[in-house]
Short mmCIF file of C-alpha atoms and ligand atoms in Angstrom, two decimals:
data_model
loop_
_atom_site.label_atom_id
_atom_site.label_comp_id
_atom_site.label_asym_id
_atom_site.label_seq_id
_atom_site.Cartn_x
_atom_site.Cartn_y
_atom_site.Cartn_z
CA MET A 1 -68.00 -11.43 10.64
CA ARG A 2 -66.26 -11.36 14.00
CA TRP A 3 -67.67 -13.82 16.56
CA ARG A 4 -69.26 -11.78 19.35
CA GLY A 5 -70.19 -14.40 21.95
CA VAL A 6 -73.36 -16.43 22.31
CA ILE A 7 -75.69 -13.62 23.40
CA GLU A 8 -75.08 -11.56 20.25
CA GLN A 9 -74.92 -14.59 17.98
CA TYR A 10 -78.21 -16.04 19.20
CA ARG A 11 -79.94 -12.99 20.71
CA GLU A 12 -83.35 -13.83 19.19
CA TYR A 13 -83.41 -17.14 21.10
CA LEU A 14 -82.45 -15.69 24.48
CA SER A 15 -84.20 -13.72 27.26
CA VAL A 16 -82.25 -10.52 26.70
CA THR A 17 -83.37 -7.02 25.75
CA ASP A 18 -81.61 -3.84 24.67
CA LYS A 19 -81.32 -3.04 28.36
CA THR A 20 -79.39 -6.20 29.23
CA PRO A 21 -75.71 -5.36 29.78
CA VAL A 22 -73.86 -8.05 27.84
CA ILE A 23 -70.99 -9.45 29.90
CA THR A 24 -69.08 -11.63 27.47
CA LEU A 25 -65.65 -13.07 26.81
CA ASN A 26 -66.76 -13.98 23.27
CA GLU A 27 -67.53 -17.54 24.35
CA GLY A 28 -68.99 -20.14 21.96
CA GLY A 29 -68.11 -20.64 18.32
CA THR A 30 -66.05 -23.62 19.45
CA PRO A 31 -64.38 -26.13 17.10
CA PHE A 32 -66.56 -28.80 15.55
CA ILE A 33 -64.14 -31.56 14.66
CA SER A 34 -64.63 -34.48 12.33
CA CYS A 35 -62.90 -37.58 13.74
CA ASN A 36 -61.92 -40.13 11.14
CA ASN A 37 -59.18 -41.80 13.15
CA LEU A 38 -61.39 -42.30 16.16
CA ALA A 39 -64.30 -43.48 14.03
CA LYS A 40 -61.99 -45.97 12.34
CA ALA A 41 -60.97 -47.32 15.74
CA ILE A 42 -64.53 -47.53 17.03
CA ASN A 43 -66.76 -48.14 14.01
CA PRO A 44 -65.81 -47.01 10.50
CA GLU A 45 -69.47 -46.99 9.48
CA ILE A 46 -70.40 -43.96 11.61
CA SER A 47 -69.54 -40.27 11.13
CA LEU A 48 -68.13 -39.06 14.42
CA TYR A 49 -67.81 -35.40 15.40
CA LEU A 50 -66.53 -33.62 18.47
CA LYS A 51 -67.86 -30.32 19.80
CA PHE A 52 -64.78 -29.15 21.65
CA GLU A 53 -66.05 -26.94 24.44
CA GLY A 54 -62.63 -26.86 26.07
CA ALA A 55 -61.89 -24.08 23.56
CA ASN A 56 -64.15 -21.64 25.42
CA PRO A 57 -62.47 -18.67 27.20
CA THR A 58 -62.23 -20.35 30.60
CA GLY A 59 -61.80 -23.81 29.10
CA SER A 60 -65.28 -25.29 29.51
CA PHE A 61 -68.87 -25.16 28.28
CA LYS A 62 -69.89 -23.30 31.43
CA ASP A 63 -69.00 -19.98 29.76
CA ARG A 64 -72.07 -20.21 27.49
CA GLY A 65 -74.33 -20.29 30.51
CA MET A 66 -72.26 -17.88 32.59
CA THR A 67 -72.43 -15.03 30.05
CA MET A 68 -76.22 -15.22 30.39
CA ALA A 69 -76.34 -15.73 34.17
CA ILE A 70 -73.90 -12.89 34.91
CA SER A 71 -75.43 -10.50 32.37
CA LYS A 72 -78.91 -11.06 33.84
CA ALA A 73 -77.59 -10.79 37.40
CA VAL A 74 -76.09 -7.39 36.57
CA GLU A 75 -79.32 -6.32 34.82
CA GLU A 76 -81.27 -7.27 37.94
CA GLY A 77 -78.93 -5.25 40.15
CA ALA A 78 -77.00 -8.06 41.84
CA ARG A 79 -73.78 -7.18 43.64
CA ALA A 80 -72.69 -10.73 44.41
CA VAL A 81 -73.03 -14.23 42.97
CA ILE A 82 -72.48 -17.65 44.51
CA CYS A 83 -72.06 -21.22 43.28
CA ALA A 84 -71.11 -24.71 44.35
CA SER A 85 -68.75 -26.39 41.94
CA THR A 86 -66.62 -29.35 41.00
CA GLY A 87 -64.35 -26.70 39.45
CA ASN A 88 -65.47 -25.49 36.06
CA THR A 89 -68.51 -23.52 37.16
CA SER A 90 -66.39 -21.76 39.76
CA ALA A 91 -63.69 -20.92 37.18
CA SER A 92 -66.28 -19.48 34.82
CA ALA A 93 -68.22 -17.60 37.51
CA ALA A 94 -64.97 -16.11 38.81
CA ALA A 95 -63.94 -14.88 35.35
CA TYR A 96 -67.29 -13.43 34.25
CA GLY A 97 -67.92 -12.08 37.73
CA ALA A 98 -64.56 -10.28 37.68
CA ARG A 99 -65.41 -8.74 34.32
CA ALA A 100 -68.75 -7.55 35.67
CA GLY A 101 -67.25 -6.19 38.90
CA LEU A 102 -69.29 -8.56 41.07
CA LYS A 103 -68.29 -10.28 44.27
CA VAL A 104 -68.00 -14.02 43.57
CA PHE A 105 -68.32 -16.70 46.26
CA VAL A 106 -67.52 -20.30 45.36
CA LEU A 107 -67.86 -23.47 47.42
CA ILE A 108 -65.83 -26.47 46.30
CA PRO A 109 -65.26 -29.94 47.73
CA GLU A 110 -61.84 -29.88 49.41
CA GLY A 111 -59.18 -31.82 47.52
CA LYS A 112 -61.56 -32.99 44.83
CA ILE A 113 -61.13 -30.40 42.11
CA ALA A 114 -58.42 -30.22 39.46
CA VAL A 115 -55.72 -27.72 40.35
CA GLY A 116 -56.11 -25.70 37.12
CA LYS A 117 -59.71 -24.95 38.03
CA LEU A 118 -58.75 -23.89 41.53
CA ALA A 119 -56.05 -21.62 40.08
CA GLN A 120 -58.64 -19.95 37.85
CA ALA A 121 -61.04 -19.14 40.68
CA MET A 122 -58.13 -17.82 42.77
CA ILE A 123 -56.50 -15.58 40.16
CA HIS A 124 -59.83 -13.93 39.38
CA GLN A 125 -60.03 -13.16 43.10
CA ALA A 126 -63.16 -15.07 43.91
CA CYS A 127 -63.75 -15.87 47.56
CA VAL A 128 -62.99 -19.60 47.49
CA ILE A 129 -64.33 -21.77 50.28
CA GLN A 130 -63.35 -25.43 50.40
CA ILE A 131 -65.81 -27.53 52.30
CA GLU A 132 -65.12 -30.82 54.02
CA GLY A 133 -67.82 -32.53 52.05
CA ASN A 134 -68.89 -33.21 48.48
CA PHE A 135 -70.50 -31.14 45.71
CA ASP A 136 -74.03 -32.11 46.71
CA GLU A 137 -73.49 -30.80 50.23
CA ALA A 138 -71.93 -27.61 48.87
CA LEU A 139 -74.90 -27.04 46.56
CA SER A 140 -77.40 -27.43 49.34
CA ILE A 141 -75.56 -24.82 51.46
CA VAL A 142 -75.39 -22.46 48.47
CA LYS A 143 -79.11 -22.82 47.75
CA SER A 144 -79.96 -22.05 51.33
CA ILE A 145 -77.70 -18.96 51.45
CA ALA A 146 -79.03 -17.63 48.13
CA SER A 147 -82.60 -17.92 49.38
CA GLU A 148 -81.85 -15.84 52.48
CA TYR A 149 -79.22 -13.30 51.40
CA PRO A 150 -78.82 -10.81 48.51
CA VAL A 151 -76.64 -13.06 46.40
CA THR A 152 -77.55 -14.63 43.05
CA ILE A 153 -76.98 -18.33 42.54
CA VAL A 154 -75.21 -19.12 39.25
CA ASN A 155 -75.39 -22.91 39.33
CA SER A 156 -77.42 -24.49 36.57
CA ILE A 157 -80.60 -24.20 38.66
CA ASN A 158 -80.39 -20.56 37.50
CA PRO A 159 -82.53 -20.78 34.34
CA TYR A 160 -80.32 -18.33 32.42
CA ARG A 161 -77.45 -20.81 32.66
CA LEU A 162 -79.36 -23.43 30.66
CA GLU A 163 -80.55 -20.81 28.20
CA GLY A 164 -76.99 -19.88 27.40
CA GLN A 165 -75.84 -23.48 27.23
CA LYS A 166 -78.53 -24.46 24.72
CA THR A 167 -76.63 -22.38 22.12
CA ALA A 168 -74.19 -25.28 21.77
CA ALA A 169 -76.99 -27.34 20.21
CA PHE A 170 -77.66 -24.47 17.78
CA GLU A 171 -74.00 -24.47 16.78
CA VAL A 172 -73.98 -28.22 16.20
CA CYS A 173 -76.99 -27.89 13.87
CA ASP A 174 -75.41 -24.88 12.14
CA HIS A 175 -72.20 -26.87 11.58
CA LEU A 176 -74.02 -29.93 10.28
CA ALA A 177 -76.65 -27.99 8.33
CA GLY A 178 -79.08 -30.34 10.06
CA TYR A 179 -79.39 -32.41 13.18
CA PRO A 180 -77.20 -35.33 14.33
CA ASP A 181 -78.70 -38.78 14.85
CA TYR A 182 -77.13 -39.10 18.29
CA HIS A 183 -75.70 -36.66 20.77
CA PHE A 184 -73.45 -38.11 23.49
CA LEU A 185 -72.37 -36.12 26.53
CA PRO A 186 -71.20 -36.53 30.12
CA VAL A 187 -73.75 -36.02 32.89
CA GLY A 188 -72.89 -34.56 36.29
CA ASN A 189 -75.38 -32.11 37.77
CA ALA A 190 -77.44 -32.84 34.64
CA GLY A 191 -77.82 -29.25 33.42
CA ASN A 192 -76.04 -29.56 30.12
CA ILE A 193 -78.04 -32.46 28.71
CA THR A 194 -81.18 -30.53 29.67
CA ALA A 195 -79.87 -27.43 27.91
CA TYR A 196 -78.88 -29.26 24.71
CA TRP A 197 -82.29 -30.87 24.49
CA MET A 198 -83.95 -27.44 24.90
CA GLY A 199 -81.75 -26.10 22.11
CA TYR A 200 -82.43 -28.96 19.72
CA LYS A 201 -86.18 -28.71 20.31
CA GLU A 202 -86.15 -24.96 19.79
CA TYR A 203 -84.29 -25.14 16.49
CA TYR A 204 -86.70 -27.85 15.34
CA LYS A 205 -89.74 -25.83 16.38
CA ASN A 206 -88.40 -22.83 14.47
CA GLY A 207 -87.97 -24.87 11.31
CA ARG A 208 -84.17 -24.66 11.44
CA THR A 209 -83.89 -28.48 11.46
CA SER A 210 -86.16 -31.26 10.27
CA GLY A 211 -85.66 -33.64 13.19
CA LEU A 212 -84.15 -34.29 16.60
CA PRO A 213 -81.20 -36.32 17.87
CA ARG A 214 -81.37 -39.05 20.48
CA MET A 215 -79.79 -37.70 23.67
CA MET A 216 -77.26 -40.08 25.22
CA GLY A 217 -76.01 -39.02 28.67
CA PHE A 218 -73.22 -40.80 30.56
CA GLN A 219 -72.52 -40.72 34.27
CA ALA A 220 -69.39 -42.17 35.86
CA ALA A 221 -70.16 -45.61 37.28
CA GLY A 222 -69.27 -44.61 40.87
CA SER A 223 -71.44 -41.49 40.60
CA ALA A 224 -74.46 -42.72 38.68
CA PRO A 225 -77.56 -41.84 40.72
CA ILE A 226 -79.80 -41.48 37.67
CA VAL A 227 -78.82 -44.91 36.34
CA TYR A 228 -79.37 -46.58 39.73
CA GLY A 229 -82.48 -44.54 40.48
CA HIS A 230 -81.33 -43.36 43.90
CA VAL A 231 -79.07 -40.72 45.45
CA ILE A 232 -75.44 -41.80 45.87
CA GLU A 233 -74.28 -40.55 49.28
CA ASN A 234 -70.56 -40.93 48.61
CA PRO A 235 -70.03 -40.52 44.88
CA ARG A 236 -66.68 -41.70 43.58
CA THR A 237 -64.88 -41.32 40.27
CA ILE A 238 -61.54 -40.23 38.91
CA ALA A 239 -63.52 -37.77 36.71
CA THR A 240 -63.96 -35.23 39.53
CA ALA A 241 -65.98 -32.82 37.35
CA ILE A 242 -68.90 -35.26 37.38
CA ARG A 243 -68.48 -36.60 40.91
CA ILE A 244 -72.09 -35.85 41.87
CA GLY A 245 -74.53 -38.06 43.75
CA ASN A 246 -77.72 -36.00 43.64
CA PRO A 247 -77.95 -33.98 40.43
CA ALA A 248 -80.11 -30.84 40.45
CA GLY A 249 -81.21 -31.52 36.87
CA TRP A 250 -82.17 -35.15 37.49
CA LYS A 251 -85.79 -34.88 36.35
CA THR A 252 -85.17 -32.80 33.22
CA ALA A 253 -82.24 -35.02 32.20
CA VAL A 254 -84.47 -38.08 32.37
CA GLU A 255 -87.07 -36.19 30.33
CA ALA A 256 -84.47 -35.34 27.68
CA ALA A 257 -83.43 -38.97 27.39
CA THR A 258 -86.99 -40.30 27.39
CA GLU A 259 -88.51 -37.74 25.00
CA SER A 260 -85.65 -38.16 22.53
CA ASN A 261 -85.72 -41.94 22.69
CA GLY A 262 -82.21 -41.76 24.12
CA GLN A 263 -80.71 -43.00 27.35
CA ILE A 264 -78.83 -42.14 30.52
CA ASP A 265 -76.21 -44.79 31.12
CA MET A 266 -72.84 -45.05 32.84
CA VAL A 267 -69.21 -45.77 32.01
CA THR A 268 -66.45 -46.97 34.32
CA ASP A 269 -63.39 -44.91 35.18
CA GLU A 270 -61.35 -47.36 33.13
CA GLU A 271 -63.55 -46.76 30.07
CA ILE A 272 -63.36 -42.99 30.60
CA LEU A 273 -59.56 -43.04 30.79
CA LYS A 274 -59.28 -45.21 27.71
CA ALA A 275 -61.38 -42.74 25.69
CA TYR A 276 -59.39 -39.82 27.16
CA GLY A 277 -56.17 -41.42 25.92
CA MET A 278 -57.60 -42.26 22.50
CA LEU A 279 -58.80 -38.70 21.91
CA ALA A 280 -55.32 -37.36 22.63
CA SER A 281 -53.30 -39.97 20.76
CA LEU A 282 -55.56 -40.51 17.71
CA GLU A 283 -57.07 -37.08 17.18
CA GLY A 284 -54.77 -34.59 18.90
CA VAL A 285 -57.61 -33.47 21.16
CA PHE A 286 -56.79 -32.91 24.83
CA CYS A 287 -59.94 -32.81 26.92
CA GLU A 288 -60.45 -33.37 30.61
CA ALA A 289 -61.27 -36.85 31.81
CA ALA A 290 -64.96 -36.20 32.56
CA SER A 291 -65.43 -34.99 28.99
CA ALA A 292 -64.24 -38.31 27.62
CA ALA A 293 -67.28 -40.01 29.18
CA SER A 294 -69.11 -39.03 25.98
CA VAL A 295 -66.70 -40.92 23.74
CA ALA A 296 -66.54 -43.79 26.24
CA GLY A 297 -70.32 -43.90 25.86
CA VAL A 298 -70.04 -44.22 22.08
CA ILE A 299 -67.57 -47.10 22.48
CA LYS A 300 -69.87 -48.86 24.95
CA LYS A 301 -73.02 -48.42 22.86
CA ASN A 302 -71.21 -49.48 19.70
CA LYS A 303 -70.23 -52.73 21.40
CA GLU A 304 -73.87 -53.23 22.34
CA GLY A 305 -74.77 -52.89 18.65
CA LEU A 306 -76.54 -49.49 18.75
CA PHE A 307 -75.36 -48.27 15.34
CA SER A 308 -76.46 -49.73 12.05
CA GLY A 309 -74.16 -47.59 9.86
CA GLY A 310 -74.37 -44.12 8.36
CA GLU A 311 -75.32 -42.33 11.58
CA ARG A 312 -74.03 -38.87 12.42
CA VAL A 313 -72.81 -39.01 16.01
CA VAL A 314 -71.76 -35.92 17.98
CA CYS A 315 -69.83 -36.01 21.26
CA THR A 316 -69.50 -32.95 23.45
CA LEU A 317 -66.08 -32.58 25.03
CA THR A 318 -67.04 -30.35 27.92
CA GLY A 319 -63.67 -29.16 29.24
CA HIS A 320 -59.99 -28.68 28.34
CA GLY A 321 -57.30 -31.18 29.30
CA LEU A 322 -55.07 -28.41 30.63
CA LYS A 323 -57.41 -28.06 33.59
CA ASP A 324 -55.85 -31.20 35.02
CA THR A 325 -52.29 -31.74 33.89
CA GLU A 326 -51.60 -34.11 36.80
CA MET A 327 -54.04 -36.60 35.30
CA ALA A 328 -52.32 -36.48 31.91
CA ILE A 329 -48.84 -36.83 33.37
CA ASN A 330 -49.83 -39.74 35.60
CA LEU A 331 -51.22 -41.65 32.64
CA SER A 332 -48.36 -41.00 30.23
CA LYS A 333 -44.85 -42.25 29.54
CA ARG A 334 -42.19 -40.39 31.52
CA PRO A 335 -39.89 -38.08 29.52
CA VAL A 336 -36.39 -39.47 28.95
CA THR A 337 -33.53 -37.50 30.51
CA VAL A 338 -30.09 -37.55 28.86
CA LYS A 339 -26.95 -35.39 28.83
CA GLY A 340 -27.13 -32.27 26.60
CA ASP A 341 -25.33 -34.09 23.82
CA LYS A 342 -26.40 -34.91 20.26
CA VAL A 343 -25.08 -38.48 20.39
CA GLU A 344 -27.04 -39.21 23.54
CA VAL A 345 -30.22 -37.75 21.98
CA LEU A 346 -29.72 -39.80 18.80
CA LYS A 347 -29.48 -42.97 20.88
CA VAL A 348 -32.94 -42.28 22.25
CA LEU A 349 -34.31 -41.46 18.78
CA GLY A 350 -33.03 -44.80 17.53
CA TYR A 351 -30.94 -43.33 14.67
N1 F0G B 1 -68.05 -32.12 32.08
C1 F0G B 1 -67.37 -31.21 32.80
C2 F0G B 1 -65.96 -30.92 32.42
C3 F0G B 1 -68.00 -30.54 33.87
O1 F0G B 1 -67.32 -29.65 34.57
C4 F0G B 1 -69.33 -30.87 34.20
C5 F0G B 1 -70.01 -30.24 35.32
C6 F0G B 1 -69.98 -31.82 33.40
C7 F0G B 1 -69.32 -32.42 32.37
C8 F0G B 1 -71.39 -32.22 33.65
O2 F0G B 1 -72.30 -31.25 33.24
O3 F0G B 1 -73.35 -30.83 35.41
O4 F0G B 1 -74.37 -29.99 33.32
O5 F0G B 1 -74.35 -32.43 33.82
N2 F0G B 1 -69.44 -29.46 36.15
C9 F0G B 1 -70.12 -28.71 37.19
C10 F0G B 1 -69.16 -27.76 37.86
C11 F0G B 1 -70.89 -29.54 38.15
O6 F0G B 1 -69.34 -27.40 39.03
O7 F0G B 1 -68.23 -27.30 37.21
P1 F0G B 1 -73.69 -31.12 33.98
#
């Protein structure tokens, strides 16, 4: 059967009725990839899987939540939506908002979002406002505006966002015909880990699975407020998608980790970039840097002796590598330039 997007696929688990206009780009149904090469390099005793959310229509997991948030906004009569973003939320809001005929306002931290994400918001004709400040400051402005003016906030504090995003956990269980032992994912504003945990619990409660994974969330070391237990005023990291110092989902993310006997930890930029490179060179998977925090987390925890062998470990890769080609180019070997001549090319090939 044709994949019809997460609302139709998982309608019974979502707050939608026959009256809800479904605004969808057929998001979800993303690749679930078994990773033998990567497992071999990290720990051959574990079964490692990737949920590649970069394959969503706008290139990130945000589309799962945005189909719900925009559909409900339209149902409730909204004419405009607003969000703060490190890039992916704004790209997704702009696309789904365009499809729904809504006005879309996005606030982004100037100079701190990948250019692909900026291009997306612009081509969908969102009103893009760059602020001289960080994501946390943008979110606080957005919250204040949404509480005073007729505009719906579509950040993950909108409960429909998390509802949509929990469908990724359903898909993981559907793929595995069960639940994983561990689920690793990057943490930024801390919505996604909250959503996955909701999804896993719901499937368990409904008898679809017989157990629950341990939720393992990873912040970037320069932007790790949850790990340090205090707000970071000037968050820093090369992984701009998760450059957040005061996550809105702080409390629920901690709950997810605690209830599941998991953990919120951090990885350095160096560890993130190493995992980013390994995913591309060993598995042919091009994700954005922030996404690789999940795999960096597996490498870190493996070194600490977390796994005893035989575990099923899932990593969410939240966004597509094409969002930030500058990052990939900067980290890679330069192309060789030669004359348009077979002999010259053969010299390079070593034949
Ligand atoms: N990975 C990517 C690629 C992201 O864009 C984000 C968040 C995360 C991970 C973290 O997810 O916030 O639910 O903990 N991006 C948001 C945005 C903040 O504005 O696009 P989270």
